[in-house]
C-alpha positions as a Markdown table, in Angstrom:
| # | Residue | x | y | z |
|---|---|---|---|---|
| 1 | Met | 115.6 | 232.9 | 89.9 |
| 2 | Thr | 117.6 | 229.8 | 88.6 |
| 3 | Ala | 116.5 | 226.0 | 88.8 |
| 4 | Thr | 118.7 | 225.5 | 91.8 |
| 5 | Asp | 117.1 | 228.4 | 93.7 |
| 6 | Pro | 115.9 | 227.2 | 97.0 |
| 7 | Ala | 112.5 | 228.9 | 96.7 |
| 8 | Leu | 112.0 | 226.7 | 93.6 |
| 9 | Thr | 113.3 | 223.6 | 95.2 |
| 10 | Ala | 110.8 | 224.2 | 97.9 |
| 11 | Leu | 107.7 | 224.7 | 95.6 |
| 12 | Ala | 108.7 | 221.7 | 93.5 |
| 13 | Gln | 108.9 | 219.7 | 96.6 |
| 14 | Gly | 105.5 | 221.0 | 97.8 |
| 15 | Trp | 104.0 | 219.8 | 94.7 |
| 16 | Cys | 105.3 | 216.5 | 94.5 |
| 17 | Thr | 104.0 | 216.0 | 98.4 |
| 18 | Leu | 100.7 | 217.2 | 97.0 |
| 19 | Ser | 100.9 | 215.0 | 93.9 |
| 20 | Leu | 101.7 | 211.9 | 96.3 |
| 21 | Leu | 98.9 | 212.6 | 98.4 |
| 22 | His | 96.6 | 212.9 | 95.2 |
| 23 | Gly | 97.7 | 209.5 | 94.1 |
| 24 | Arg | 97.2 | 207.7 | 97.3 |
| 25 | Ile | 94.0 | 209.1 | 97.4 |
| 26 | Glu | 92.9 | 208.3 | 94.0 |
| 27 | Ala | 94.6 | 204.7 | 94.0 |
| 28 | Arg | 92.4 | 204.0 | 97.2 |
| 29 | Ile | 89.2 | 205.3 | 95.9 |
| 30 | Glu | 89.8 | 203.7 | 92.4 |
| 31 | Arg | 90.5 | 200.4 | 94.2 |
| 32 | Ala | 87.2 | 200.8 | 96.1 |
| 33 | Leu | 85.0 | 201.5 | 93.4 |
| 34 | Gln | 86.0 | 199.0 | 91.0 |
| 35 | Thr | 85.8 | 196.0 | 93.2 |
| 36 | His | 82.3 | 197.0 | 94.8 |
| 37 | His | 80.8 | 198.7 | 91.9 |
| 38 | Gly | 82.6 | 198.2 | 88.4 |
| 39 | Leu | 83.2 | 202.0 | 88.3 |
| 40 | Ser | 86.5 | 203.7 | 87.9 |
| 41 | Ala | 87.2 | 206.9 | 89.8 |
| 42 | Arg | 86.9 | 208.8 | 86.5 |
| 43 | Glu | 83.4 | 207.2 | 85.8 |
| 44 | Tyr | 82.3 | 207.9 | 89.2 |
| 45 | Ser | 83.5 | 211.6 | 88.9 |
| 46 | Leu | 81.5 | 212.2 | 85.7 |
| 47 | Leu | 78.1 | 210.5 | 87.1 |
| 48 | Asn | 78.6 | 212.7 | 89.9 |
| 49 | Val | 79.2 | 215.9 | 88.0 |
| 50 | Leu | 76.0 | 215.0 | 85.8 |
| 51 | Ser | 73.9 | 214.1 | 88.4 |
| 52 | Arg | 74.2 | 217.7 | 89.8 |
| 53 | Gln | 72.5 | 219.3 | 86.6 |
| 54 | His | 68.9 | 220.9 | 86.5 |
| 55 | Asn | 66.7 | 221.8 | 84.2 |
| 56 | Gly | 66.8 | 225.6 | 84.8 |
| 57 | Glu | 68.8 | 228.4 | 83.3 |
| 58 | Gly | 72.6 | 227.1 | 83.2 |
| 59 | Gly | 71.5 | 224.0 | 84.5 |
| 60 | His | 72.9 | 221.5 | 81.7 |
| 61 | Leu | 76.6 | 221.6 | 80.9 |
| 62 | Gln | 78.2 | 221.5 | 77.8 |
| 63 | Met | 81.1 | 218.9 | 77.0 |
| 64 | Lys | 83.7 | 221.5 | 77.5 |
| 65 | Gln | 82.2 | 222.4 | 80.8 |
| 66 | Val | 82.1 | 218.4 | 81.5 |
| 67 | Ala | 85.6 | 217.9 | 80.5 |
| 68 | Asp | 86.9 | 220.9 | 82.8 |
| 69 | Ala | 84.8 | 219.6 | 85.8 |
| 70 | Val | 86.2 | 216.0 | 85.7 |
| 71 | Val | 89.8 | 217.3 | 84.6 |
| 72 | Leu | 90.2 | 215.4 | 81.1 |
| 73 | Ser | 90.4 | 216.7 | 77.9 |
| 74 | Gln | 87.2 | 217.1 | 75.6 |
| 75 | Ser | 88.0 | 213.8 | 73.3 |
| 76 | Ala | 88.6 | 211.8 | 76.7 |
| 77 | Thr | 85.7 | 213.1 | 78.1 |
| 78 | Thr | 83.8 | 212.2 | 74.8 |
| 79 | Arg | 85.3 | 208.6 | 74.9 |
| 80 | Leu | 84.0 | 208.2 | 78.8 |
| 81 | Val | 80.9 | 209.4 | 78.1 |
| 82 | Thr | 80.3 | 206.9 | 75.2 |
| 83 | Arg | 81.3 | 204.2 | 77.7 |
| 84 | Leu | 79.1 | 205.0 | 80.2 |
| 85 | Glu | 76.3 | 205.4 | 77.7 |
| 86 | Asp | 77.0 | 202.1 | 76.1 |
| 87 | Arg | 76.1 | 200.6 | 79.9 |
| 88 | Gly | 73.1 | 202.5 | 79.8 |
| 89 | Leu | 74.3 | 204.8 | 82.6 |
| 90 | Leu | 74.1 | 208.0 | 80.5 |
| 91 | Glu | 72.3 | 209.4 | 77.6 |
| 92 | Arg | 72.9 | 211.8 | 75.2 |
| 93 | Tyr | 70.3 | 214.5 | 73.5 |
| 94 | Leu | 70.0 | 217.5 | 71.4 |
| 95 | Cys | 69.9 | 220.8 | 73.3 |
| 96 | Pro | 66.5 | 222.1 | 72.4 |
| 97 | Thr | 67.3 | 225.5 | 71.6 |
| 98 | Asp | 70.7 | 225.0 | 69.6 |
| 99 | Arg | 70.7 | 222.0 | 67.5 |
| 100 | Arg | 74.6 | 222.0 | 67.3 |
| 101 | Gly | 74.7 | 221.4 | 71.0 |
| 102 | Ile | 74.6 | 217.8 | 72.8 |
| 103 | Tyr | 74.1 | 217.3 | 76.2 |
| 104 | Thr | 74.3 | 214.4 | 78.4 |
| 105 | Asp | 72.0 | 213.2 | 81.4 |
| 106 | Val | 72.6 | 210.3 | 83.7 |
| 107 | Thr | 70.0 | 207.9 | 83.3 |
| 108 | Glu | 67.9 | 206.1 | 86.4 |
| 109 | Ala | 70.6 | 203.3 | 86.3 |
| 110 | Gly | 73.5 | 205.7 | 86.4 |
| 111 | Leu | 71.8 | 207.6 | 89.4 |
| 112 | Lys | 71.2 | 204.0 | 91.0 |
| 113 | Leu | 74.6 | 203.2 | 90.6 |
| 114 | Leu | 76.0 | 206.5 | 91.8 |
| 115 | Asn | 73.8 | 206.4 | 94.9 |
| 116 | Glu | 75.1 | 203.2 | 95.6 |
| 117 | Ala | 78.6 | 204.0 | 94.9 |
| 118 | Arg | 78.7 | 207.0 | 96.9 |
| 119 | Pro | 79.1 | 205.7 | 100.2 |
| 120 | Thr | 82.2 | 203.3 | 99.0 |
| 121 | His | 83.6 | 206.6 | 97.7 |
| 122 | Asp | 83.3 | 208.6 | 100.7 |
| 123 | Ala | 84.7 | 205.6 | 102.9 |
| 124 | Ala | 87.7 | 205.0 | 100.7 |
| 125 | Leu | 88.3 | 208.9 | 100.7 |
| 126 | Arg | 88.2 | 209.1 | 104.7 |
| 127 | Lys | 90.4 | 205.7 | 104.9 |
| 128 | Ala | 93.0 | 207.3 | 102.4 |
| 129 | Leu | 93.1 | 210.6 | 104.5 |
| 130 | Asp | 93.5 | 208.9 | 107.8 |
| 131 | Glu | 96.2 | 206.7 | 106.3 |
| 132 | Ala | 97.9 | 209.8 | 104.9 |
| 133 | Ala | 97.6 | 211.5 | 108.2 |
| 134 | Thr | 100.1 | 209.1 | 109.9 |
| 135 | His | 102.8 | 210.5 | 107.6 |
| 136 | Pro | 104.4 | 213.7 | 108.8 |
| 137 | Glu | 105.0 | 215.2 | 105.3 |
| 138 | Leu | 101.4 | 214.8 | 104.3 |
| 139 | Thr | 99.4 | 215.5 | 107.7 |
| 140 | Pro | 99.5 | 219.6 | 106.9 |
| 141 | Leu | 97.8 | 218.5 | 103.4 |
| 142 | Val | 95.3 | 216.5 | 105.0 |
| 143 | Arg | 94.5 | 219.0 | 107.1 |
| 144 | Val | 94.0 | 221.7 | 104.3 |
| 145 | Val | 91.7 | 219.2 | 102.4 |
| 146 | Glu | 89.5 | 218.3 | 105.4 |
| 147 | Ser | 89.0 | 222.1 | 106.2 |
| 148 | Leu | 87.9 | 222.7 | 102.6 |
| 149 | Asn | 83.8 | 223.6 | 102.7 |
| 150 | Val | 83.3 | 223.8 | 98.8 |
| 151 | Pro | 79.8 | 224.2 | 97.8 |
| 152 | Ala | 78.5 | 221.2 | 95.6 |
């Protein structure tokens, strides 16, 4: 295949279209969360991921797992955790079985803010998808997103 190969060109166009949809969704969610809750989309995502932890076997995520879940580097995730910890929304503690490990939990204040922000997030997502569905090049992707049934 060459750089001018039609299959590669179509693949690149598909990626650009997917990126466009993602950008529109993220921008709408970002504006809504910042306006109503003082949270960025990344902060919301981090609180959401960490709120799903549990005390059972494998229930707490290591920072690498958290970074993967919120699609950030480990250093960017650490900075994000620190910002939310400074706001009293997260707390860190040493792993009881491995003193080198550090876990992060959502505080009561963090859970309260997350629960308040969730309807705003979901409404912004719905509005962004509805808006995107009016653009013929984005409609198929919106249908795919709507059809996904990913376990929480």
